[in-house]
XYZ file of C-alpha atoms in Angstrom:
770
model
C -3.773 -6.731 -30.828
C -0.655 -7.388 -28.780
C 0.293 -10.569 -27.038
C 2.447 -11.086 -23.970
C 6.027 -12.012 -24.733
C 9.514 -10.950 -23.811
C 10.453 -10.159 -27.417
C 7.261 -8.220 -28.113
C 7.605 -6.230 -24.905
C 11.198 -5.282 -25.669
C 10.349 -4.250 -29.238
C 7.386 -2.194 -28.071
C 9.509 -0.443 -25.435
C 12.281 0.346 -27.938
C 9.836 1.637 -30.549
C 8.010 3.729 -27.954
C 11.259 5.249 -26.714
C 12.286 6.342 -30.223
C 8.847 7.780 -30.943
C 8.840 9.586 -27.615
C 12.239 11.142 -28.228
C 11.133 12.255 -31.701
C 7.922 13.765 -30.342
C 9.800 15.718 -27.704
C 12.249 17.076 -30.230
C 9.409 18.097 -32.546
C 7.476 19.656 -29.678
C 10.174 22.221 -28.989
C 9.730 25.710 -30.420
C 11.319 26.297 -33.822
C 14.619 28.163 -33.691
C 14.576 31.784 -34.698
C 17.980 31.673 -36.284
C 20.662 29.162 -37.024
C 23.026 30.829 -34.570
C 20.960 30.269 -31.436
C 19.639 26.890 -32.690
C 22.895 25.215 -31.735
C 22.849 26.953 -28.376
C 19.313 25.670 -27.775
C 20.231 22.136 -28.725
C 23.229 22.243 -26.401
C 21.194 23.623 -23.493
C 18.731 20.707 -23.279
C 19.468 17.020 -22.791
C 17.050 14.098 -22.712
C 17.102 11.063 -20.447
C 15.016 7.897 -20.608
C 13.886 5.768 -17.646
C 11.865 2.584 -17.606
C 10.831 -0.182 -15.227
C 9.950 -3.824 -15.650
C 6.342 -4.470 -16.704
C 3.827 -5.750 -14.168
C 0.623 -7.741 -14.479
C -2.431 -5.706 -13.516
C -5.113 -6.998 -11.157
C -8.715 -6.104 -10.506
C -8.928 -3.712 -7.572
C -9.993 -4.992 -4.163
C -7.524 -3.213 -1.816
C -4.317 -1.219 -2.169
C -2.210 -4.362 -2.423
C -3.966 -5.286 -5.680
C -2.559 -2.191 -7.409
C 0.800 -2.060 -9.178
C 3.199 0.628 -7.979
C 5.949 2.262 -10.042
C 8.542 4.541 -8.454
C 10.558 7.054 -10.514
C 13.037 9.779 -9.613
C 12.924 12.955 -11.700
C 16.341 14.662 -11.946
C 16.788 18.350 -11.053
C 16.389 21.123 -13.641
C 13.816 19.085 -15.611
C 11.632 21.264 -17.825
C 9.523 18.592 -19.517
C 8.388 15.184 -18.313
C 6.478 12.698 -20.420
C 5.135 9.327 -19.379
C 4.394 6.863 -22.145
C 2.018 4.134 -20.977
C 2.422 0.724 -22.654
C -0.271 -1.941 -22.319
C -0.353 -5.458 -23.729
C -2.589 -8.453 -23.214
C -2.382 -12.215 -23.400
C -4.841 -15.031 -22.875
C -8.037 -16.417 -24.391
C -10.509 -14.522 -22.203
C -9.411 -10.896 -22.588
C -12.074 -8.192 -22.577
C -11.971 -4.474 -23.227
C -11.479 -3.398 -19.613
C -10.815 0.080 -18.281
C -7.333 0.778 -16.925
C -6.809 3.503 -14.328
C -3.414 5.108 -13.690
C -2.848 7.471 -10.744
C 0.034 9.959 -10.471
C 1.486 11.691 -7.437
C 4.598 13.554 -6.423
C 6.457 12.728 -3.211
C 4.448 9.696 -2.074
C 2.200 6.919 -3.405
C -1.232 8.158 -4.522
C -4.079 7.961 -2.028
C -6.876 6.363 -4.035
C -10.451 5.315 -3.345
C -11.888 3.362 -6.308
C -14.584 1.755 -4.143
C -15.902 5.073 -2.838
C -15.489 4.072 0.809
C -15.197 6.412 3.776
C -11.930 7.388 5.445
C -11.364 7.488 9.215
C -12.215 10.695 11.019
C -9.676 13.529 10.740
C -7.992 11.848 7.752
C -6.879 13.853 4.732
C -8.256 12.388 1.521
C -7.487 14.563 -1.478
C -8.606 13.200 -4.822
C -5.687 11.803 -6.783
C -4.757 12.879 -10.293
C -5.563 9.976 -12.580
C -6.427 9.018 -16.126
C -8.774 6.294 -17.339
C -8.589 4.610 -20.715
C -9.997 1.485 -22.303
C -7.631 -1.323 -23.179
C -8.511 -1.088 -26.855
C -7.679 2.615 -26.899
C -4.310 2.127 -25.214
C -3.448 -0.699 -27.601
C -4.191 1.361 -30.709
C -2.138 4.398 -29.741
C 0.446 5.188 -27.085
C -1.216 7.003 -24.189
C 1.029 9.711 -22.771
C 0.954 12.228 -19.922
C 2.967 15.464 -20.192
C 4.064 17.639 -17.265
C 5.929 20.908 -17.671
C 8.489 21.900 -15.042
C 7.955 18.856 -12.790
C 9.263 18.913 -9.246
C 12.504 16.968 -8.867
C 12.472 13.908 -6.651
C 10.157 10.960 -6.135
C 7.185 10.399 -8.439
C 4.809 7.475 -8.072
C 2.425 5.768 -10.480
C -0.267 3.314 -9.440
C -2.203 1.269 -12.014
C -5.129 -1.114 -11.578
C -8.146 -2.612 -13.301
C -11.761 -1.904 -12.253
C -13.002 -3.163 -8.865
C -13.060 -6.916 -8.728
C -16.210 -8.992 -8.645
C -17.162 -10.855 -5.503
C -16.590 -14.222 -7.155
C -13.724 -16.264 -5.711
C -11.575 -17.496 -8.564
C -9.725 -20.791 -8.210
C -6.218 -20.282 -9.518
C -5.443 -22.336 -12.615
C -8.913 -23.829 -13.047
C -10.097 -21.534 -15.834
C -7.926 -19.575 -18.299
C -7.482 -15.932 -17.426
C -6.282 -12.875 -19.292
C -2.997 -11.196 -18.431
C -3.032 -7.411 -18.721
C 0.564 -6.138 -18.731
C 1.365 -2.499 -17.935
C 4.707 -0.714 -18.309
C 5.353 3.050 -18.036
C 8.335 4.775 -19.625
C 9.543 8.161 -18.434
C 11.376 10.575 -20.703
C 12.663 13.858 -19.285
C 14.299 16.875 -20.814
C 16.410 18.937 -18.469
C 18.334 22.138 -18.782
C 22.114 22.023 -18.654
C 22.729 25.770 -18.684
C 20.854 27.218 -15.713
C 21.846 30.629 -14.394
C 21.964 31.202 -10.651
C 20.097 34.209 -9.294
C 21.907 35.428 -6.194
C 20.151 37.499 -3.513
C 20.281 41.262 -4.017
C 22.392 40.849 -7.171
C 20.651 42.051 -10.371
C 20.965 39.642 -13.286
C 20.575 40.932 -16.839
C 18.425 38.729 -19.097
C 17.499 38.865 -22.776
C 14.624 36.852 -24.236
C 14.145 36.057 -27.899
C 12.254 32.863 -28.738
C 13.380 30.512 -25.998
C 12.674 30.700 -22.296
C 15.322 31.683 -19.806
C 15.846 29.294 -16.887
C 17.140 30.479 -13.528
C 17.319 29.024 -10.074
C 17.720 30.546 -6.661
C 18.583 28.862 -3.381
C 16.209 29.629 -0.527
C 18.000 29.402 2.844
C 16.343 28.316 6.043
C 14.307 30.804 8.062
C 13.345 32.793 4.967
C 10.190 34.641 5.803
C 9.558 36.260 2.435
C 10.975 36.219 -1.100
C 10.502 39.085 -3.511
C 11.209 38.516 -7.212
C 11.313 41.692 -9.289
C 11.746 42.515 -12.956
C 13.329 45.921 -13.491
C 14.025 47.941 -16.600
C 11.959 45.683 -18.817
C 11.910 46.909 -22.438
C 10.835 45.430 -25.776
C 12.496 46.108 -29.095
C 9.247 46.953 -30.930
C 6.597 47.926 -28.380
C 6.338 49.544 -24.945
C 5.602 47.488 -21.860
C 7.019 44.265 -20.492
C 5.633 41.192 -22.342
C 7.158 38.622 -19.977
C 5.626 35.709 -18.108
C 7.341 34.645 -14.893
C 6.785 31.086 -13.593
C 8.109 30.220 -10.144
C 8.192 26.775 -8.603
C 7.659 23.268 -9.933
C 4.602 21.243 -10.860
C 3.370 18.722 -8.319
C 0.402 16.367 -8.397
C -2.376 16.002 -7.386
C -2.231 19.682 -6.343
C -0.152 22.234 -8.194
C 0.974 25.447 -6.494
C 3.080 27.029 -9.211
C 3.048 30.812 -9.118
C 2.704 32.625 -12.436
C 3.146 36.368 -12.958
C 2.327 37.960 -16.299
C 3.904 41.357 -16.845
C 1.860 42.859 -19.674
C 1.373 46.408 -18.452
C 3.157 49.509 -19.597
C 5.205 49.752 -16.410
C 8.850 48.732 -16.873
C 8.831 46.661 -13.690
C 6.720 44.089 -11.893
C 7.251 41.860 -8.890
C 6.053 38.673 -7.204
C 5.926 38.281 -3.414
C 6.221 34.787 -1.927
C 5.473 34.266 1.751
C 7.349 31.433 3.456
C 8.979 29.819 0.396
C 10.426 26.280 0.639
C 13.425 26.236 2.973
C 16.812 24.792 2.112
C 16.209 24.038 -1.568
C 16.611 25.407 -5.062
C 13.652 27.236 -6.522
C 13.050 27.107 -10.269
C 12.330 30.378 -12.069
C 11.362 30.519 -15.750
C 11.064 33.675 -17.870
C 9.123 33.453 -21.144
C 8.608 36.126 -23.767
C 5.011 36.919 -24.737
C 6.058 39.067 -27.674
C 5.982 38.097 -31.327
C 8.777 35.940 -32.764
C 12.049 37.769 -33.513
C 11.177 40.387 -30.874
C 13.823 40.921 -28.231
C 12.833 41.582 -24.602
C 15.423 42.715 -22.085
C 15.109 43.092 -18.312
C 16.958 42.755 -15.028
C 15.909 40.073 -12.525
C 16.470 40.619 -8.820
C 15.666 38.501 -5.761
C 15.380 39.846 -2.229
C 14.995 37.794 0.941
C 13.413 38.771 4.230
C 15.034 36.538 6.835
C 14.112 36.346 10.490
C 15.968 34.828 13.401
C 14.825 31.692 15.214
C 15.024 31.359 18.968
C 16.006 27.816 19.931
C 14.332 27.328 23.289
C 15.666 23.925 24.227
C 19.319 24.485 23.416
C 19.661 27.583 25.574
C 17.477 26.802 28.544
C 15.409 23.669 28.728
C 18.341 21.249 28.765
C 20.087 23.310 31.447
C 17.001 23.541 33.593
C 16.089 19.897 33.116
C 19.207 17.870 32.242
C 17.422 14.516 32.555
C 14.847 15.664 29.982
C 11.966 14.722 32.277
C 8.988 17.015 32.246
C 7.837 18.797 35.406
C 5.944 21.983 36.120
C 8.809 23.887 37.744
C 11.045 23.315 34.742
C 8.412 24.605 32.378
C 7.818 27.725 34.483
C 11.551 28.401 34.740
C 11.999 27.892 31.005
C 9.037 30.150 30.305
C 10.449 33.023 32.325
C 13.893 32.520 30.805
C 12.484 32.634 27.300
C 10.628 35.901 27.951
C 13.672 37.455 29.620
C 16.148 36.497 26.910
C 13.796 37.380 24.094
C 13.455 40.869 25.484
C 17.198 41.262 26.025
C 18.088 39.957 22.584
C 15.564 42.177 20.906
C 17.149 45.221 22.509
C 20.703 44.186 21.722
C 20.114 43.163 18.101
C 18.171 45.024 15.481
C 16.859 41.857 13.871
C 13.626 40.496 15.389
C 12.888 36.863 16.144
C 10.253 35.268 13.939
C 9.696 31.926 15.672
C 10.462 29.757 18.684
C 12.325 26.713 17.450
C 11.767 23.459 19.357
C 14.363 20.853 18.339
C 12.797 17.447 17.834
C 14.177 13.977 18.471
C 13.443 11.520 15.652
C 13.378 7.894 16.815
C 13.094 5.122 14.213
C 11.307 2.223 15.891
C 10.610 -0.153 12.988
C 9.935 -0.297 9.279
C 7.889 2.782 8.326
C 7.632 3.568 12.042
C 8.991 6.812 13.483
C 8.344 8.637 16.743
C 8.925 12.386 17.135
C 9.340 14.099 20.480
C 10.603 17.559 21.519
C 13.893 17.400 23.381
C 12.284 18.948 26.447
C 9.529 16.328 26.611
C 6.105 16.128 25.069
C 5.003 19.710 25.816
C 5.444 22.871 23.777
C 4.949 26.389 25.096
C 2.688 28.398 22.795
C 2.876 32.208 22.875
C 0.965 34.962 21.149
C 3.950 37.012 20.035
C 5.407 34.469 17.611
C 4.759 30.883 16.480
C 6.377 27.852 18.076
C 7.753 25.643 15.319
C 8.796 21.987 15.256
C 10.630 20.472 12.295
C 9.586 16.904 11.513
C 12.004 15.180 9.164
C 10.190 12.822 6.826
C 12.785 13.164 4.099
C 14.569 9.803 4.130
C 12.652 8.512 1.108
C 11.297 5.587 3.162
C 8.805 7.550 5.290
C 6.121 8.147 2.665
C 4.631 4.641 2.789
C 2.800 4.937 6.111
C 0.365 7.208 7.958
C 1.555 10.328 9.774
C -0.493 10.970 12.920
C -0.538 14.286 14.782
C -2.355 14.670 18.096
C -2.489 17.954 20.045
C -3.839 18.178 23.601
C -3.997 20.878 26.230
C -5.280 21.313 29.749
C -8.866 22.452 30.127
C -7.871 25.240 32.504
C -5.252 26.823 30.214
C -7.420 27.760 27.229
C -10.085 30.296 28.144
C -13.149 31.299 26.195
C -11.422 34.175 24.431
C -8.232 32.363 23.389
C -7.520 29.938 20.594
C -4.473 27.794 19.873
C -4.027 27.689 16.104
C -1.743 25.090 14.551
C -0.668 24.471 10.971
C 0.980 21.412 9.451
C 2.978 22.236 6.324
C 5.596 20.643 4.131
C 8.804 22.393 2.938
C 8.343 25.513 5.136
C 6.272 26.494 8.182
C 3.326 28.826 8.269
C 4.321 31.973 10.185
C 1.573 34.529 9.444
C -0.887 33.745 12.230
C -1.386 37.434 12.954
C -2.836 38.088 9.485
C -4.511 34.808 8.512
C -5.272 31.307 9.740
C -5.466 29.595 6.331
C -2.061 27.834 6.730
C -1.068 28.738 3.146
C 2.608 29.090 2.323
C 4.182 29.973 -1.007
C 3.801 26.533 -2.587
C 1.775 24.442 -0.139
C -1.701 24.488 1.327
C -1.249 23.500 4.938
C -3.642 21.689 7.228
C -5.117 23.710 10.125
C -5.768 22.423 13.640
C -7.381 24.315 16.533
C -7.592 24.009 20.317
C -10.163 26.029 22.205
C -12.107 26.081 25.450
C -14.672 23.723 23.941
C -12.183 21.466 22.130
C -9.071 20.465 24.068
C -7.856 17.857 21.596
C -7.177 17.927 17.855
C -6.225 15.038 15.571
C -4.834 14.892 12.061
C -4.005 11.794 9.996
C -1.997 12.169 6.796
C -1.894 8.944 4.750
C 1.260 8.590 2.662
C 2.911 11.925 3.583
C 5.139 13.503 0.967
C 8.879 13.009 1.256
C 9.966 16.342 2.712
C 10.667 18.265 5.900
C 7.337 18.845 7.603
C 6.676 21.648 10.073
C 4.203 21.997 12.916
C 3.703 25.641 13.878
C 1.507 26.783 16.780
C 0.519 30.209 18.025
C -1.922 31.622 20.558
C -4.474 33.997 19.014
C -7.337 35.994 20.475
C -9.706 36.982 17.671
C -12.069 38.989 19.869
C -9.667 40.600 22.354
C -5.979 40.596 21.326
C -4.842 42.106 24.626
C -5.911 38.948 26.457
C -3.134 37.020 24.718
C -0.223 39.334 25.524
C 0.905 37.559 28.694
C -0.811 34.214 28.161
C 1.156 31.031 27.603
C -0.417 27.646 26.877
C 1.243 24.264 27.239
C 0.348 21.944 24.376
C 1.133 18.241 24.457
C 2.243 16.913 21.078
C 1.976 13.261 20.042
C 3.674 12.796 16.680
C 4.399 9.460 15.075
C 4.512 7.618 11.756
C 3.014 4.117 11.575
C 2.469 1.687 8.692
C -1.291 1.550 9.283
C -3.666 3.472 11.506
C -4.494 1.329 14.569
C -3.065 -1.687 12.709
C -6.208 -1.621 10.516
C -8.439 -2.338 13.520
C -9.962 -5.678 14.562
C -11.392 -6.318 11.088
C -8.268 -5.755 9.019
C -4.678 -6.804 8.612
C -1.802 -4.382 8.069
C 0.486 -5.727 5.354
C 3.852 -4.354 4.267
C 4.172 -4.166 0.484
C 7.408 -3.799 -1.459
C 8.371 -2.525 -4.897
C 12.083 -3.139 -5.320
C 13.632 -1.357 -2.309
C 10.618 0.820 -1.531
C 8.322 -0.349 1.296
C 4.768 0.851 1.879
C 1.776 -0.466 3.814
C -1.891 -1.198 3.165
C -4.928 -2.612 4.964
C -6.619 -5.840 3.903
C -10.136 -5.876 5.381
C -12.395 -8.771 6.409
C -15.985 -9.482 7.415
C -17.397 -6.937 4.968
C -15.459 -3.998 6.426
C -13.901 -1.660 3.885
C -12.014 1.583 3.615
C -8.471 2.888 3.930
C -8.144 1.647 7.525
C -11.013 -0.893 7.523
C -13.338 1.531 9.308
C -16.189 1.648 6.773
C -18.942 -0.611 8.126
C -21.515 0.070 5.416
C -21.313 -3.558 4.244
C -19.921 -5.066 7.452
C -21.209 -8.209 9.095
C -22.686 -8.030 12.550
C -21.113 -9.901 15.458
C -23.954 -12.424 15.293
C -23.280 -13.025 11.602
C -19.569 -13.478 12.306
C -20.252 -16.046 15.012
C -22.726 -17.864 12.815
C -20.170 -17.974 10.000
C -17.486 -19.296 12.363
C -19.812 -22.012 13.629
C -20.807 -23.021 10.110
C -17.240 -23.313 8.867
C -15.969 -25.185 11.921
C -18.876 -27.454 12.878
C -19.429 -28.535 9.280
C -16.137 -30.436 9.580
C -17.801 -32.779 12.077
C -19.270 -34.482 9.013
C -15.882 -36.224 8.752
C -16.904 -38.321 11.758
C -18.970 -40.418 9.324
C -16.046 -41.551 7.104
C -13.875 -41.955 10.221
C -16.404 -44.346 11.811
C -16.896 -46.275 8.546
C -13.134 -46.567 8.032
C -12.611 -47.934 11.521
C -15.470 -50.383 11.109
C -14.019 -51.653 7.819
C -10.438 -51.798 9.170
C -9.178 -48.880 7.021
C -6.964 -47.442 9.735
C -4.790 -45.251 7.505
C -7.827 -43.667 5.869
C -9.397 -43.013 9.272
C -6.206 -41.275 10.440
C -6.142 -39.030 7.363
C -9.807 -38.088 7.781
C -9.233 -37.220 11.427
C -6.214 -35.086 10.462
C -8.323 -33.233 7.887
C -11.206 -32.673 10.288
C -8.933 -31.377 13.069
C -6.908 -28.883 11.041
C -9.798 -27.717 8.874
C -11.776 -26.933 12.013
C -9.036 -24.888 13.650
C -7.913 -23.263 10.403
C -11.371 -21.814 9.833
C -11.565 -20.855 13.509
C -8.338 -18.874 13.014
C -9.397 -17.457 9.644
C -12.286 -15.487 11.140
C -12.031 -11.727 11.702
C -13.017 -9.751 14.754
C -14.135 -11.467 17.919
C -14.941 -14.960 16.594
C -11.339 -16.103 16.167
C -9.222 -18.841 17.764
C -5.692 -19.763 16.636
C -3.892 -22.733 18.209
C -0.978 -22.404 15.750
C 0.189 -19.762 13.317
C -2.251 -18.922 10.529
C 0.139 -20.052 7.805
C 0.720 -23.425 9.474
C -2.990 -24.077 9.913
C -3.714 -23.130 6.309
C -1.021 -25.438 4.975
C -2.250 -28.346 7.089
C -5.834 -27.762 5.969
C -4.891 -27.816 2.285
C -2.684 -30.855 2.811
C -5.473 -32.718 4.586
C -7.961 -32.000 1.796
C -5.626 -33.326 -0.873
C -4.558 -36.348 1.171
C -8.186 -37.264 1.929
C -9.049 -37.345 -1.754
C -5.863 -39.310 -2.526
C -6.407 -42.057 0.062
C -10.117 -42.407 -0.776
C -9.465 -43.048 -4.483
C -6.602 -45.463 -3.735
C -8.800 -47.330 -1.306
C -11.442 -47.715 -4.023
C -8.797 -49.172 -6.356
C -8.372 -52.300 -4.160
C -4.614 -52.530 -4.552
C -2.346 -55.023 -2.847
C -1.384 -53.876 0.618
C 2.308 -53.219 -0.009
C 1.664 -51.319 -3.244
C -1.147 -49.376 -1.618
C 1.025 -48.281 1.319
C 3.838 -47.183 -0.984
C 1.453 -45.103 -3.106
C -0.161 -43.584 -0.018
C 3.201 -42.321 1.250
C 4.503 -41.188 -2.130
C 1.262 -39.402 -3.036
C 1.140 -37.555 0.276
C 4.753 -36.437 -0.164
C 4.059 -35.210 -3.699
C 0.987 -33.278 -2.519
C 3.030 -31.720 0.292
C 5.708 -30.658 -2.199
C 3.223 -29.191 -4.674
C 1.453 -27.218 -1.947
C 4.768 -25.748 -0.870
C 5.378 -24.616 -4.450
C 1.961 -23.016 -4.938
C -0.679 -23.388 -2.284
C -3.429 -21.783 -4.355
C -2.811 -23.648 -7.597
C -5.690 -26.037 -8.181
C -3.733 -28.462 -10.365
C -0.927 -28.802 -7.851
C -3.542 -30.386 -5.638
C -5.722 -32.098 -8.238
C -2.870 -33.512 -10.333
C -2.009 -36.320 -7.892
C -5.715 -37.006 -7.397
C -6.246 -37.381 -11.147
C -3.317 -39.791 -11.201
C -4.968 -41.801 -8.427
C -8.211 -41.845 -10.426
C -6.327 -43.252 -13.434
C -4.922 -46.038 -11.208
C -8.391 -46.829 -9.889
C -9.963 -46.848 -13.356
C -7.182 -49.101 -14.651
C -7.704 -51.597 -11.830
C -11.464 -51.611 -12.362
C -11.072 -52.140 -16.100
C -8.581 -54.956 -15.444
C -11.002 -56.683 -13.082
C -13.847 -56.266 -15.560
C -11.805 -57.980 -18.261
C -10.453 -60.632 -15.929
C -13.865 -61.571 -14.473
C -15.909 -60.998 -17.575
C -18.387 -58.746 -15.776
C -18.699 -55.168 -14.618
C -16.833 -54.151 -11.500
C -18.145 -53.585 -8.877
C -20.453 -56.439 -9.590
C -23.369 -55.537 -7.286
C -25.976 -53.123 -8.626
C -26.813 -52.146 -5.037
C -23.219 -50.927 -4.690
C -23.654 -48.692 -7.720
C -27.087 -47.320 -6.872
C -26.833 -46.814 -3.129
C -23.122 -45.951 -2.717
C -21.143 -45.069 -5.841
C -23.686 -42.881 -7.617
C -24.555 -40.822 -4.479
C -20.861 -40.463 -3.664
C -19.947 -39.412 -7.191
C -22.886 -36.970 -7.270
C -21.859 -35.370 -3.982
C -18.247 -35.064 -5.129
C -19.319 -33.527 -8.460
C -21.601 -30.983 -6.810
C -18.867 -30.135 -4.302
C -16.251 -29.584 -7.021
C -18.673 -27.442 -9.050
C -19.510 -25.350 -6.007
C -15.850 -24.984 -5.016
C -14.692 -23.879 -8.467
C -17.534 -21.727 -9.784
C -20.126 -20.798 -7.164
C -18.211 -19.295 -4.237
C -18.272 -15.540 -3.707
C -17.146 -13.313 -0.884
C -20.754 -12.936 0.289
C -21.783 -16.610 0.221
C -18.399 -18.089 1.183
C -19.468 -19.029 4.684
C -22.312 -21.332 3.773
C -21.049 -22.520 0.363
C -17.700 -23.537 1.843
C -19.503 -25.226 4.728
C -21.567 -27.188 2.209
C -18.284 -28.078 0.497
C -17.054 -29.580 3.783
C -20.226 -31.652 4.100
C -20.147 -32.856 0.497
C -16.462 -33.773 0.677
C -16.888 -35.787 3.853
C -20.155 -37.329 2.676
C -18.701 -38.444 -0.643
C -15.795 -40.109 1.175
C -18.254 -41.990 3.385
C -20.234 -43.262 0.377
C -17.239 -44.091 -1.815
C -15.261 -46.137 0.712
C -15.374 -49.784 -0.422
C -16.767 -52.491 1.829
C -14.543 -54.744 3.899
C -13.027 -57.530 1.876
C -14.617 -60.931 2.360
C -11.451 -62.484 3.881
C -10.652 -59.460 5.992
C -11.446 -60.035 9.600
C -10.404 -58.520 12.825
C -6.973 -59.185 14.204
C -7.293 -62.511 16.076
C -4.727 -64.067 18.342
C -3.770 -67.600 17.389
C -1.593 -68.639 20.271
C -0.469 -67.342 23.634
C 2.873 -67.976 25.220
C 3.754 -67.934 28.940
C 6.062 -64.989 28.279
C 3.003 -62.959 27.325
C 3.972 -62.619 23.608
C 1.144 -63.181 21.173
C 1.335 -64.399 17.585
C -1.389 -62.735 15.550
C -2.423 -63.275 11.994
C -4.195 -61.080 9.460
C -6.066 -63.457 7.162
C -6.121 -60.926 4.364
C -2.376 -60.339 4.275
C -1.311 -63.815 5.422
C 1.569 -62.300 7.314
C 2.741 -63.274 10.790
C 4.032 -60.747 13.254
C 5.113 -60.740 16.866
C 3.404 -58.079 19.042
């Protein structure tokens, strides 16, 4: 069983890297001959990537996961993740570890089984689960053939956390350390397949790797194998794999040419625009059998019509939307489309609406067409908007798409169909409405006479160019759409969290190195991706009752304040009042939803509340020690400063707060033992003091500490923490010592005509002028 340590972690990583490299080399097909063995070795290179290990946490929200971000280089043919796990601590158990994988953006996960907001995409993530003992015995690995180049994300976490509130540092915990290593093998010698240029290929035992660049506005790609012959048998035993593997959904296209015909082809509609496409040819024949063929790629390219550049800016130079401008632009588009179609043999395939991208904040982007918020939708061809989410920093938020139209523009027989796709737009509205392109399953949206608004929320969108394509269709009567034009208002924006997680959640920005993403931390029993699942939520009455319990329970501090004033403990009374004030308003600010009141920032109120709790315990124990006044005042100031410093270092650490209090208890015990030895009897001397004050106070403090450290859960926090307030204040009231016998009120000894008074404190025997 492993233990946490820098040396052990480094040795494990080095050993795993060597084993991984050896496994990859052994996993490659055996060479057919010594001559092409050297060529094979020279054509593949391996690269190793790793990241610093992270400590796993039990899952409660997305911020409790551990994110790892890798970049896969181009021309990679094999990717292998090796998952290292180690443990350290006395209380380790055989827990289950879950690791999620996704290409292009962080995985969208739902370990708690909560509901997502309406109109939100929630595809199940690709993940593996393994017990800690299993991962410690052998190296768990995940293999992916022909992975897509670019960003890949891993998210790891432990099972959902229990409702118990753990006090940091009070009990020993187990540290589960997770570290993934990524090893890739990529091809150095990749042939380029040019359009309409046949490329001769010969397969023996190793695959042949090609790539072809797909330009923008490619409507269709045809890959064809011609003249395919085998050295020993008729037919074409070749398998053609196009595209790269992505997770959680994989859209690789595979064509197996096993028939007797010497040719076969693969047709790809709307392939990814502006990128290289991987093509792999593999022989299905027996070893030492040669297969020869000619590969050819043919593009069908259409012409875009950029509406805004030619007309909308001229008609509306201030880029303000009005009806006359839209009508003028509409007529100009129809006129020029007709003229251009007659003058040029190539048809237009889409209406291109240029889009303005405005970055407003971190993971916050607003998209708007250059002509305003409206898009003209025709029946002859789709209207397309390109939405650039390809900066690498746009995948950590939620992409929101809202489409609206006027009630009078969409009749009963017409339908506005829209598709949201990544990499390339959907253009085949006349044949299908499934929004499927060559390598992506798009997301459909519809506007009709009964539904004038459509919403779509994409959490963590993939890093890519996204496209919104719209077209007017008439399923029942196509002739009704020939002259119809519908104005559609588009609201497109990227935000960190949907609706800022609502009134019962808090949107928090998370960071892994330079990558920023967002997540919702929910309160008051609300759950879900955007804190919209109210299956376990508290009612408004329960929230108000909880707020009243947590705030009004602090009024118990009025008892030690009154006793301190009566016994002339002015410093102690001031500290108790400070604790009561800030604890009350901290818990009033800590409430979710409607029952919330913040007089200062949340962080300031929390710090003051923790400081008051520690200072109250400190001054109470020092007061029980019966120290000389000067020494007592020095210790009061020094102890408060030390508590303030320790809270600044770690506000949640229990020993940063209890350490000074334990030191104060040692001082008190030492003084009591000294008095017992000096007087020859137990101190305090009165049995009534022990029975009616000390024992009840110690009992209340013990019960309060036990409740605070081991009994609080998320469900019972409101009344258990309120009881903690009462026990803390009550114990202070019981434990405060009585007024010393010589201590009296401040009495004036003499008055002067100049109105100065000389006063004496009999206990301190000091004279002062006031």
